[in-house]
Short mmCIF file of C-alpha atoms in Angstrom, two decimals:
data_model
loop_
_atom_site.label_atom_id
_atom_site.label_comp_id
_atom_site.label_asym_id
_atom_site.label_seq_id
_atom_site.Cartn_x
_atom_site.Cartn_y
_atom_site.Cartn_z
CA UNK A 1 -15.97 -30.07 -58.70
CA UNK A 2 -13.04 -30.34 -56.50
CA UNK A 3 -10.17 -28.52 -57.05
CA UNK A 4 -6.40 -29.82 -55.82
CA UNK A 5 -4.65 -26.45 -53.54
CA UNK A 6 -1.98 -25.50 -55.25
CA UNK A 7 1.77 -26.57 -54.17
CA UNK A 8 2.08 -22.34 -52.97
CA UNK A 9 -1.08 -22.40 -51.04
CA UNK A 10 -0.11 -26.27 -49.20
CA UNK A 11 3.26 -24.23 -48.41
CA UNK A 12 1.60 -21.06 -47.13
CA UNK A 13 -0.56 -22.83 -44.65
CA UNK A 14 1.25 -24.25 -42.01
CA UNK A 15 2.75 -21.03 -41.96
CA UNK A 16 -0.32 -18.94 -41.45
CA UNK A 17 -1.44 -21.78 -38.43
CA UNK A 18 1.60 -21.08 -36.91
CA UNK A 19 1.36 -17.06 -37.56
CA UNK A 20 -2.40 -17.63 -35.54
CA UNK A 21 -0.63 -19.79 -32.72
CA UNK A 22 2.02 -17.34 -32.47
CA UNK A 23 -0.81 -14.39 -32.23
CA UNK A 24 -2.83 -16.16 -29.76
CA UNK A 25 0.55 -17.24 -27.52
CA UNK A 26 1.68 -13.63 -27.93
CA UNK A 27 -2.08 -12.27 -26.85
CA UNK A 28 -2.16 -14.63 -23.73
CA UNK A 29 0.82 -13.85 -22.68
CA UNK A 30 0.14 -9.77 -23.02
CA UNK A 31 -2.93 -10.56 -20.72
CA UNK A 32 -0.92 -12.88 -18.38
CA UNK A 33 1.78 -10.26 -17.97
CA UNK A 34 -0.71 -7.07 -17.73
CA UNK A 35 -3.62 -8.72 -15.93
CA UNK A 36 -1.61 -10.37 -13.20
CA UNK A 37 -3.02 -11.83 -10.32
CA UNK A 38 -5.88 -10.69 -7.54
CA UNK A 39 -4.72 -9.01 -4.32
CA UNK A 40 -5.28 -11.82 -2.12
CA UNK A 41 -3.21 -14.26 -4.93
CA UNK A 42 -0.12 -14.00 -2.44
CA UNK A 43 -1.80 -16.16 0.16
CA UNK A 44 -2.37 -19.95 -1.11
CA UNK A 45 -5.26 -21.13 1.51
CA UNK A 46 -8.36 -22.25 0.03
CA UNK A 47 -10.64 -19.25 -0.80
CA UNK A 48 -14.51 -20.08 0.08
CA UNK A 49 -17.73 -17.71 -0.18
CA UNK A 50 -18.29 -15.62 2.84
CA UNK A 51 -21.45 -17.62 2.95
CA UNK A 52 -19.48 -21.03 3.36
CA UNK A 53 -16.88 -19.61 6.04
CA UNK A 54 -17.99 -21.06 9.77
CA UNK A 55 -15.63 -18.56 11.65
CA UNK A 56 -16.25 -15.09 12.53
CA UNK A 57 -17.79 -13.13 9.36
CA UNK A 58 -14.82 -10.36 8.46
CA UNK A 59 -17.34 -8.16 6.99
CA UNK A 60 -19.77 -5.49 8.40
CA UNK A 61 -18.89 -3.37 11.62
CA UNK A 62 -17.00 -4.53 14.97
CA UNK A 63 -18.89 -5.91 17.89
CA UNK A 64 -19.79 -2.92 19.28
CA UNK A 65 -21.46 -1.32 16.75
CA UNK A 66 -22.93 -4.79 16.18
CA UNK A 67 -26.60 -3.61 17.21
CA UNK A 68 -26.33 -0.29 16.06
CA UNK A 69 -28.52 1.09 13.42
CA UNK A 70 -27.70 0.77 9.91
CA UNK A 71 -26.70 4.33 9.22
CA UNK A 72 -24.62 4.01 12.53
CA UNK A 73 -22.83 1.25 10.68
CA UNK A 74 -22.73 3.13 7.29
CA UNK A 75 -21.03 6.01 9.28
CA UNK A 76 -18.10 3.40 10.54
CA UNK A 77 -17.78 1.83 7.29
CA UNK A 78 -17.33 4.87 5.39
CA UNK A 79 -14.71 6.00 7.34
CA UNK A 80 -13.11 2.62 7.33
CA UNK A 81 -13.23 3.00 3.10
CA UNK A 82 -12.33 6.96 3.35
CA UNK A 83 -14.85 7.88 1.13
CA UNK A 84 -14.44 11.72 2.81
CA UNK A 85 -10.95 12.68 1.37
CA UNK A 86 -11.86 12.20 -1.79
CA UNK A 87 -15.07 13.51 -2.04
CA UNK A 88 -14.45 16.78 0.23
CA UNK A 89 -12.22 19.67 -1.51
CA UNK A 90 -10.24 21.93 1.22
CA UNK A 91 -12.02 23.84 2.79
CA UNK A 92 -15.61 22.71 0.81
CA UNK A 93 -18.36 20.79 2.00
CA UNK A 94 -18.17 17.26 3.03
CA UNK A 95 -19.31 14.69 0.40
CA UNK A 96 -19.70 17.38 -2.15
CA UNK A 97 -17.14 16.67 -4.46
CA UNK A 98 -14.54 18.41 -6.58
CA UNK A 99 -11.61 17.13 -5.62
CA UNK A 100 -9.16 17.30 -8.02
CA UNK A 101 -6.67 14.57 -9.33
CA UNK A 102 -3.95 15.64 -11.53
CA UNK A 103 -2.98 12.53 -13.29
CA UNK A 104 0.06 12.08 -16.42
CA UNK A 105 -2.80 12.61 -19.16
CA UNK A 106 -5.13 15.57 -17.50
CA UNK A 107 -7.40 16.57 -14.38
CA UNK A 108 -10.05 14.48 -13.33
CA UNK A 109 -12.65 15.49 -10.76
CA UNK A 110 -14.15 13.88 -7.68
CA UNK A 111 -17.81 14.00 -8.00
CA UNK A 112 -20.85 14.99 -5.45
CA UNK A 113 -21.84 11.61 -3.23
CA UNK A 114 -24.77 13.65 -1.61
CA UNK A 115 -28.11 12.83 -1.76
CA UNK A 116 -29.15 15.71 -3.85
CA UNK A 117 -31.15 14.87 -6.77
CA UNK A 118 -30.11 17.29 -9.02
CA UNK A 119 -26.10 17.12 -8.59
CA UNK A 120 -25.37 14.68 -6.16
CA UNK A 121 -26.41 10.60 -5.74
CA UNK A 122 -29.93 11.25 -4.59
CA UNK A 123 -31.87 9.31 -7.48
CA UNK A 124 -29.80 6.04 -7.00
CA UNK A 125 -31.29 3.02 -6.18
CA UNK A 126 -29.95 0.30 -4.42
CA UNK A 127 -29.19 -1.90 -7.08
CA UNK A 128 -27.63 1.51 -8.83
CA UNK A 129 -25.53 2.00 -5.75
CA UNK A 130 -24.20 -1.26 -5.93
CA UNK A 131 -23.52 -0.51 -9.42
CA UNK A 132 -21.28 2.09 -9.14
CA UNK A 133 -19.55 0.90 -6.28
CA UNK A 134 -18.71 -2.87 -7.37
CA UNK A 135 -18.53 -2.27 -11.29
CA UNK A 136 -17.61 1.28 -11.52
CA UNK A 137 -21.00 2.33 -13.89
CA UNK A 138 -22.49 5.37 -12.56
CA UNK A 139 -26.96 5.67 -12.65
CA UNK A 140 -26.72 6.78 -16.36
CA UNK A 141 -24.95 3.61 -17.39
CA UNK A 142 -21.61 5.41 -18.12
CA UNK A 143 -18.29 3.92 -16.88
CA UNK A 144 -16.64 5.49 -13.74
CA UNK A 145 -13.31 6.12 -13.54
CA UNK A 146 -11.35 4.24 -11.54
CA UNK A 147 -9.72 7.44 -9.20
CA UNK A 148 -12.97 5.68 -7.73
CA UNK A 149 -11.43 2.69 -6.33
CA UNK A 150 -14.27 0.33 -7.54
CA UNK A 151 -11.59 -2.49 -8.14
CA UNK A 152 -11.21 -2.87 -4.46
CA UNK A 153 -14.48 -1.63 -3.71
CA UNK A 154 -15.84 -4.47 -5.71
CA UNK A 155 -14.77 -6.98 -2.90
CA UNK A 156 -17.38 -5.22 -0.45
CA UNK A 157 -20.17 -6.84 0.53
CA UNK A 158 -23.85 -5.99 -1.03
CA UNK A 159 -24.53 -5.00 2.91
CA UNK A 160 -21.94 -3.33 3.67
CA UNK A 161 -21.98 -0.92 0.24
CA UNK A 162 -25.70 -0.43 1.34
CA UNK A 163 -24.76 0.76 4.36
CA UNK A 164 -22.54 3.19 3.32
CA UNK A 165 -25.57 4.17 0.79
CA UNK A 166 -27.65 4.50 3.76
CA UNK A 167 -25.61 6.68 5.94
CA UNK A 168 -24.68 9.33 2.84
CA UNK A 169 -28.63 9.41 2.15
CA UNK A 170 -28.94 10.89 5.87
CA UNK A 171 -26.69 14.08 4.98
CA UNK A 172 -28.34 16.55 4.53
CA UNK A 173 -27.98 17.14 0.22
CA UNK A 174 -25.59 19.54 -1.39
CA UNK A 175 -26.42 21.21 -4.52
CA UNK A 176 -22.88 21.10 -6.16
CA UNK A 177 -22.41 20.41 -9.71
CA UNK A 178 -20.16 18.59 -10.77
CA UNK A 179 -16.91 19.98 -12.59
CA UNK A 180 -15.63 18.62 -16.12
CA UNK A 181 -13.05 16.07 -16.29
CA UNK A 182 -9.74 17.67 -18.53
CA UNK A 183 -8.32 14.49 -20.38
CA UNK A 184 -6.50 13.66 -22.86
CA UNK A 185 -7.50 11.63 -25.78
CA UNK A 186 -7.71 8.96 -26.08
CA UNK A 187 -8.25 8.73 -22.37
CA UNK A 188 -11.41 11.16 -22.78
CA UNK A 189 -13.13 8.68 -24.21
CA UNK A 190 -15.75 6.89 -21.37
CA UNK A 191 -16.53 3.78 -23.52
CA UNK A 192 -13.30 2.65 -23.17
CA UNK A 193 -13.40 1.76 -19.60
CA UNK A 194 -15.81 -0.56 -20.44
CA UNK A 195 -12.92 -2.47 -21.74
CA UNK A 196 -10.53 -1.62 -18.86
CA UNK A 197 -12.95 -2.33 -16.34
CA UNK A 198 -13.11 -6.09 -18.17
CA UNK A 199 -9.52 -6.50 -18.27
CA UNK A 200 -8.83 -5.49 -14.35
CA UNK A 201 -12.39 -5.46 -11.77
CA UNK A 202 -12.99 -8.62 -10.63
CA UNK A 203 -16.24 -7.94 -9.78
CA UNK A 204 -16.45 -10.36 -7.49
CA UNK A 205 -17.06 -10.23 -3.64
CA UNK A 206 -14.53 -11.11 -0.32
CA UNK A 207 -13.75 -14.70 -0.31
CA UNK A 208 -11.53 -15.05 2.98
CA UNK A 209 -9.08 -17.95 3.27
CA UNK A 210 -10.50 -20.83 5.22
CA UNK A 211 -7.27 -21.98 6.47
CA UNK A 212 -5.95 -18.16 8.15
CA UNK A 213 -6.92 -16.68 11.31
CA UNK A 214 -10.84 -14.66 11.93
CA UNK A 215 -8.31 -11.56 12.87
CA UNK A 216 -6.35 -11.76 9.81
CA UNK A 217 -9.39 -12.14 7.25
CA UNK A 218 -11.06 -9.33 8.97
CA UNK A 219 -7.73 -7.16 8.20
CA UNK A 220 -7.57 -8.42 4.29
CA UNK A 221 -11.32 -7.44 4.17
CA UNK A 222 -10.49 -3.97 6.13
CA UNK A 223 -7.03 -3.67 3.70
CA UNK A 224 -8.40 -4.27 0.73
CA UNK A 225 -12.02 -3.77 0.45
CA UNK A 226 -12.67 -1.03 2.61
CA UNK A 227 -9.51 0.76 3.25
CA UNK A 228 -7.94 0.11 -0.46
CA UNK A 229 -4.24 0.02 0.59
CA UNK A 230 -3.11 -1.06 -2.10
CA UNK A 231 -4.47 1.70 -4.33
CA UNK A 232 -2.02 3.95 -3.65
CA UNK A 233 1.01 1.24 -1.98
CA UNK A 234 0.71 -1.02 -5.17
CA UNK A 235 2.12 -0.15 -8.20
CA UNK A 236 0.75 0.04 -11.77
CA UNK A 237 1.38 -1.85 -15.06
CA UNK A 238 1.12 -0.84 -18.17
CA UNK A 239 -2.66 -0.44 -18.32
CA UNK A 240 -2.66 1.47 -15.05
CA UNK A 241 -4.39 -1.40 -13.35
CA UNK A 242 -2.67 -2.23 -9.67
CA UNK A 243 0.47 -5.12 -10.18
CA UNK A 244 -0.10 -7.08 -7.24
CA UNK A 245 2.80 -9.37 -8.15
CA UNK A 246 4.67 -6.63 -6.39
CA UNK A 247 1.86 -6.20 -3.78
CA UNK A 248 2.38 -3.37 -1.45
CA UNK A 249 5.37 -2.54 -3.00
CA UNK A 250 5.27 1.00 -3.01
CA UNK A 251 4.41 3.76 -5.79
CA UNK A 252 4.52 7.17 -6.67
CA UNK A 253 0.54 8.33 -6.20
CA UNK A 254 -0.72 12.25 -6.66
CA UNK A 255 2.96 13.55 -6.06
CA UNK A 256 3.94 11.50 -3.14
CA UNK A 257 6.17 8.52 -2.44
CA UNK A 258 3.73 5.85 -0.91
CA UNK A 259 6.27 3.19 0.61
CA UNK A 260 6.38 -0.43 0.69
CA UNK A 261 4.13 -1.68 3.29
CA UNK A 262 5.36 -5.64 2.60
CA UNK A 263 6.45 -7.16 5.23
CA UNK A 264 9.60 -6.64 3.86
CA UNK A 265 12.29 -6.51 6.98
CA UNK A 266 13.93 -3.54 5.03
CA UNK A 267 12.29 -1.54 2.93
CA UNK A 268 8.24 -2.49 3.88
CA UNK A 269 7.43 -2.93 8.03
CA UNK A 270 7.97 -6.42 7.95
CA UNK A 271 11.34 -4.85 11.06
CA UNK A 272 8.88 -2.86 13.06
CA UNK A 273 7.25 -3.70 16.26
CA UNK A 274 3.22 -4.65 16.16
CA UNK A 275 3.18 -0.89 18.56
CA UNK A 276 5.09 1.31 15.77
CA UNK A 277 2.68 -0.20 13.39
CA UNK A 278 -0.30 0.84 15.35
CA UNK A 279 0.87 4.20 17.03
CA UNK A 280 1.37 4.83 12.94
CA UNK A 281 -2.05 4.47 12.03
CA UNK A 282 -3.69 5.73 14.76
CA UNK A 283 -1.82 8.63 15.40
CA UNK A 284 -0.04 9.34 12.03
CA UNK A 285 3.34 8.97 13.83
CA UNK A 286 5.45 6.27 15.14
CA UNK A 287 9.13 6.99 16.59
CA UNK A 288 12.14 5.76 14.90
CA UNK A 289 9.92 5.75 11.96
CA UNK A 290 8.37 9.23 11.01
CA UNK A 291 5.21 10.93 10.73
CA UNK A 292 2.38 10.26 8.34
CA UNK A 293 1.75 13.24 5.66
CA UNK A 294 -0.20 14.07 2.39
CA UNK A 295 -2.38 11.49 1.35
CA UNK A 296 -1.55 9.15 4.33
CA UNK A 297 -1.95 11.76 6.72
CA UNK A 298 -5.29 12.18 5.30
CA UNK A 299 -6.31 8.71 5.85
CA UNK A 300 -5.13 8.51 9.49
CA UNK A 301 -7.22 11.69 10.32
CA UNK A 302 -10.30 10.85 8.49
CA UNK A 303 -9.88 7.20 8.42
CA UNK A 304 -7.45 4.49 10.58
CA UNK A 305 -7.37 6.87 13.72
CA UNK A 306 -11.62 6.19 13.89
CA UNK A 307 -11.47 2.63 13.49
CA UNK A 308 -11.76 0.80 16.50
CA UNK A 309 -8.63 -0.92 17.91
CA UNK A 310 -9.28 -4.41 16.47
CA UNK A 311 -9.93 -3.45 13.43
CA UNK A 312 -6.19 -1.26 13.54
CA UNK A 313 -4.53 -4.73 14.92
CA UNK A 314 -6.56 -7.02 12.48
CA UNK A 315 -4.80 -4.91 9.80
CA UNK A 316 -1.52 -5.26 11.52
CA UNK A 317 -2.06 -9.24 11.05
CA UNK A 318 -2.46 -8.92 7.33
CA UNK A 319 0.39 -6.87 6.47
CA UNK A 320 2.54 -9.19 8.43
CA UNK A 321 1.76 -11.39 6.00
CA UNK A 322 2.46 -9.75 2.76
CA UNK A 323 5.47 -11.00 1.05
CA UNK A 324 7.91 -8.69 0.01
CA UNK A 325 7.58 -8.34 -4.06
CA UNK A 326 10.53 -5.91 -4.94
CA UNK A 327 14.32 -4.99 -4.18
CA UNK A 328 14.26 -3.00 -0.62
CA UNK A 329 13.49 0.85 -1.45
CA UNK A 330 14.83 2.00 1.19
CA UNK A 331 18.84 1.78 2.53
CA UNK A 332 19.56 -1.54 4.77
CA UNK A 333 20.50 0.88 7.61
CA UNK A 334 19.06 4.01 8.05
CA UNK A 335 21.42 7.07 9.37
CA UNK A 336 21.81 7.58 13.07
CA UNK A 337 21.49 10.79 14.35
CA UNK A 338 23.79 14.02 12.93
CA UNK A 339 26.11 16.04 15.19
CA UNK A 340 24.52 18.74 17.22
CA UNK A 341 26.82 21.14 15.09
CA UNK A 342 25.93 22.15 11.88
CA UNK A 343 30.19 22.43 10.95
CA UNK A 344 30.26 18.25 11.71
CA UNK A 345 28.44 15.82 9.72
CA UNK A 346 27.52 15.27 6.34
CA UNK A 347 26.54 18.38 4.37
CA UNK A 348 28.23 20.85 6.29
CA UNK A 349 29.57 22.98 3.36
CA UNK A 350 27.26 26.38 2.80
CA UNK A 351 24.61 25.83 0.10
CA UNK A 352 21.61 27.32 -0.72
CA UNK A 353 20.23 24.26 1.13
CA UNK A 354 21.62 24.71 4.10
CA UNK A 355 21.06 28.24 4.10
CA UNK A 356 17.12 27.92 3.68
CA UNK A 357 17.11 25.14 6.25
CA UNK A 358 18.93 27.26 8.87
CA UNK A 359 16.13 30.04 8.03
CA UNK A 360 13.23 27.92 8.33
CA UNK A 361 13.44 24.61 9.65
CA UNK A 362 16.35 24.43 11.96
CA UNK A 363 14.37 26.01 15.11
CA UNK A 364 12.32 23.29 15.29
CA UNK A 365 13.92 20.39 13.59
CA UNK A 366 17.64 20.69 14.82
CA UNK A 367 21.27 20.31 13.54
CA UNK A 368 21.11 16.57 14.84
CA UNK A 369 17.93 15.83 13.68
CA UNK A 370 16.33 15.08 17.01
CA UNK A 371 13.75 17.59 17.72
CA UNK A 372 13.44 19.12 21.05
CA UNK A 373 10.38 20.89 20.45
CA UNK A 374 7.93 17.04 19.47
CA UNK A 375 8.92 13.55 17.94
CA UNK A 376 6.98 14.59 15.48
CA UNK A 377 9.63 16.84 14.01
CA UNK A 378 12.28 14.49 14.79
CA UNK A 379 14.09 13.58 11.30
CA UNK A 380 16.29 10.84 12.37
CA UNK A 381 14.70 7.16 11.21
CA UNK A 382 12.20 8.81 9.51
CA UNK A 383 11.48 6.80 6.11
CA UNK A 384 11.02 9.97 4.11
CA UNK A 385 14.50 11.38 4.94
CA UNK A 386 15.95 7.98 4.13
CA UNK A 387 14.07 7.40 0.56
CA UNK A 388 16.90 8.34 -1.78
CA UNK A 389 14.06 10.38 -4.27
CA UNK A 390 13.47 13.26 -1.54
CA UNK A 391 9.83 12.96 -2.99
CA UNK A 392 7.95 13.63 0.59
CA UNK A 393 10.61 15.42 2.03
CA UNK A 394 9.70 18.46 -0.54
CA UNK A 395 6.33 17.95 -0.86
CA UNK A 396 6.44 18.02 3.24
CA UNK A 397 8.21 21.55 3.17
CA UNK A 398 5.74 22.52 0.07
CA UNK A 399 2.59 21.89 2.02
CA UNK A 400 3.21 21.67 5.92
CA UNK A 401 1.67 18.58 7.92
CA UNK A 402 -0.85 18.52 10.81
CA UNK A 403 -0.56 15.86 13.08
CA UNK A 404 -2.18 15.07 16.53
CA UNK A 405 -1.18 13.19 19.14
CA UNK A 406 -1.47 12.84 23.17
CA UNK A 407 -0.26 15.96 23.44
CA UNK A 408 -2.34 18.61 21.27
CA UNK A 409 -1.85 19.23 17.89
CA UNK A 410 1.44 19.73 16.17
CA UNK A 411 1.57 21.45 13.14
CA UNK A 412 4.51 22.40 10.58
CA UNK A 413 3.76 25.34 8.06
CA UNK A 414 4.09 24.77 4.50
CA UNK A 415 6.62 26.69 2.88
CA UNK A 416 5.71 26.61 -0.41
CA UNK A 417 4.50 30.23 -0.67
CA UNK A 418 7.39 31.41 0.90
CA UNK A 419 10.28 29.62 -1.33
CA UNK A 420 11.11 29.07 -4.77
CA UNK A 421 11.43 25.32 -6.52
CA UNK A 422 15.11 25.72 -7.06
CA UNK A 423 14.99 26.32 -2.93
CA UNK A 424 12.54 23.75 -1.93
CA UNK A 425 14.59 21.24 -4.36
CA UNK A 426 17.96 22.75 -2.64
CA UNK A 427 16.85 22.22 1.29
CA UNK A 428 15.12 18.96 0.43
CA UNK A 429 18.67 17.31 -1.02
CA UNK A 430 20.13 19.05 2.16
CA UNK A 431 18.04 17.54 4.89
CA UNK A 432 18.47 14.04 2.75
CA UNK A 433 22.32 14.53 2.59
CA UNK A 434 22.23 15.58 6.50
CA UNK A 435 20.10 13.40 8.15
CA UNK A 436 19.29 10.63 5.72
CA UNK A 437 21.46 7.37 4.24
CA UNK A 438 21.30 8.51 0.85
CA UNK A 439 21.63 12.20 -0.69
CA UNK A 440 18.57 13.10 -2.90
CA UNK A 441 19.08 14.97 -6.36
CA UNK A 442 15.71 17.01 -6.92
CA UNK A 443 16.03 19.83 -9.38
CA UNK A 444 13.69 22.30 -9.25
CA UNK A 445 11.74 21.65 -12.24
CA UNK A 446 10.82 18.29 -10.48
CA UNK A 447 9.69 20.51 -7.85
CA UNK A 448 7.70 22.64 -9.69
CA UNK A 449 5.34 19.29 -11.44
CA UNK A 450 4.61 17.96 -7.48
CA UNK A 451 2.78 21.79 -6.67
CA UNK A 452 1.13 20.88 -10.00
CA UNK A 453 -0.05 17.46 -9.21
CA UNK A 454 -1.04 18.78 -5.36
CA UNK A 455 -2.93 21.58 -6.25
CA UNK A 456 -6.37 21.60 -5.50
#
């Protein structure tokens, strides 16, 4: 028997369809806004399968190492995708893991990549490897976390991944077990990356643009699936997943201020010369510019400074390109030099600043900024001293840097032993106020969270 709806229920219904449009509209645009696009969106060329592109393939190794063996290869591209700093604690044994990542919601741990069989990677097979390195599940089926960069990973060829595989099988294996992650719930919970890993890998392979250059596809394959730039020059949205519609535009990663490597005229490179750009990743310093410290010193020792020079140009080409996403971080002109007395100038008042800067940094750094001892303590252009936050400038006088160059090694102690937050905070807003375009404001307790997200 049929039965009529009631007057109510006619009412309710078109209200409830437009409750589930509403839902749906609301849902999409949640994804649109937290998904975002890929990190290759930004150019609009026609993206083909590497198997369909007639130019020079951008994967694999450079010409040189082109009849090399296969762990020769894995050596270069593991250093090209700086699997090292991760995986090797100070002072511990290379590949062995333990590094540790202090992130907002607990510790995480970088695990052993030997091929031990007990602790390390020594039971994976290939298609295990792969695995791990593309879709961020580990040999057991459990989700990685994605401190392992398997969202840019995943744009690595099968090959290339299997030559890295190759080369870490050749180390001789580390018995090193693995320490415990210390999360938070509900971030402790491993399933759930299932979901993340839906939301933001790919999990899908290169595709370069048919209609750029062999050089620049070979530095977006370099950039982005071996190197991982944007890992730590990108920043996050809300699920912690990169945001490449701000591409490159700089982010705060493990306590330091990674800048905006658009090309940007003011605050990414887009204004440097091709040579600054080069001499910067190579040697970890470039003049008028700065020196490279913390996590991006790390990568030009154990990473850009081994790659061979057209690999370093090739990635040159590509950032050219990148379009700047965000309002310049950095000040449209950058201070010139201070005067060679400290009683001239900006910050010329006695503070506790000055006073710890006049103790420990002035013998080698100068009243005027220019350093008479190396560029490499120069102060004047440099991007850190300029950046408003005074984020590297106290993580710099924290830990010390290591740089070298033509000349021999140049190293600045770290100071962090020596000096208390409220001082460290107090010379860092000094040097920023004296030598930079904008005065910093650290406070000591801000201080006092970078030594806990840098410990190791």
């Amino acid at each position: 028997m049929n039965e009529t709806p009631s007057p109510r229920s006619a009412k309710r219904r078109p209200l409830l369809i437009t409750l589930g449009v509403l839902a749906i509209v609301a849902v999409v645009a949640l994804l649109f806004l937290v998904v975002g696009p890929g990190p290759m969106a930004f150019s609009k060329g026609r993206k083909v399968a590497l198997a369909d592109y007639h130019a020079t393939n951008p994967s694999g190794v450079p010409a040189a190492l082109a009849q090399a063996s296969l762990i020769k290869k894995g050596e270069y591209l593991a250093k090209a995708a700086d699997c090292l700093v991760c995986h090797t604690p100070k002072g511990g044994e290379a590949y062995a893991g333990g590094v540790a990542f202090v992130l907002p919601f607990g510790t995480l741990y970088s695990t052993n990549i030997t091929p031990d069989k007990t602790t390390g990677i020594g039971n994976y097979t290939d298609a295990q490897f792969l695995a791990a390195v593309h879709r961020g599940i580990r040999r057991d089926g459990a989700n990685l976390y994605p401190a392992m960069p398997y969202t840019s990973y995943t744009y690595m060829t099968d090959a290339d991944a299997l030559a890295i595989k190759a080369y870490l099988f050749s180390l001789a294996p580390i018995n090193s077990a693995n320490k415990p992650n210390a999360l938070a719930f509900p971030f402790n919970q491993r399933w759930a990356l299932g979901v993340w890993s839906a939301l933001f890998n790919a999990n899908e392979r290169f595709k370069p643009d048919a209609e750029k250059s062999a050089e620049w596809n070979r530095g977006a394959y370099v950039a982005e699936a071996l190197a991982h730039c944007g890992e730590c020059h990108t920043p996050r949205n809300l699920g912690f997943a990169l945001n490449n519609r701000k591409k490159f535009g700089g982010a705060l990663t493990a306590g330091w201020r990674a800048f905006d490597i658009s090309g940007d005229k003011q605050g990414g490179v887009g204004a440097w010369h091709d040579e600054d750009l080069i001499a910067y990743l190579v040697r970890g310093h470039a003049p008028g510019h700065g020196s490279a410290a913390g996590p991006m010193g790390e990568a030009v020792d154990e990473s850009f400074s081994q790659l061979a020079p057209e690999d370093v140009h090739a990635i040159v080409a590509y950032l050219r390109s990148v379009p700047s996403s965000v309002a310049g971080n950095l000040p449209a002109r950058l201070a010139p030099a201070a005067p060679d007395s400290h009683k001239e100038g900006l910050a010329t008042a006695e503070s506790r600043g000055k006073q710890v800067y006049e103790g420990a940094c002035v013998s080698c750094h100068g009243w005027s900024g220019i350093s008479d001892i190396s560029e490499y303590a120069t102060l004047t252009g440099a991007r850190a001293v300029n950046d408003p936050h005074g984020t590297n400038v106290a993580q710099i006088v924290l830990a010390g840097m290591k740089r070298s160059g033509p000349a021999g090694v140049t190293e600045m102690p770290g100071f962090g032993a020596a000096y208390s937050d409220s001082d460290i905070a107090a010379v860092a807003n000094y040097v920023t106020t004296r030598f930079g375009s904008s005065a910093s404001n650290l406070s000591a307790a801000e201080v006092a969270k970078m030594r806990r997200e840098t410990a190791q």
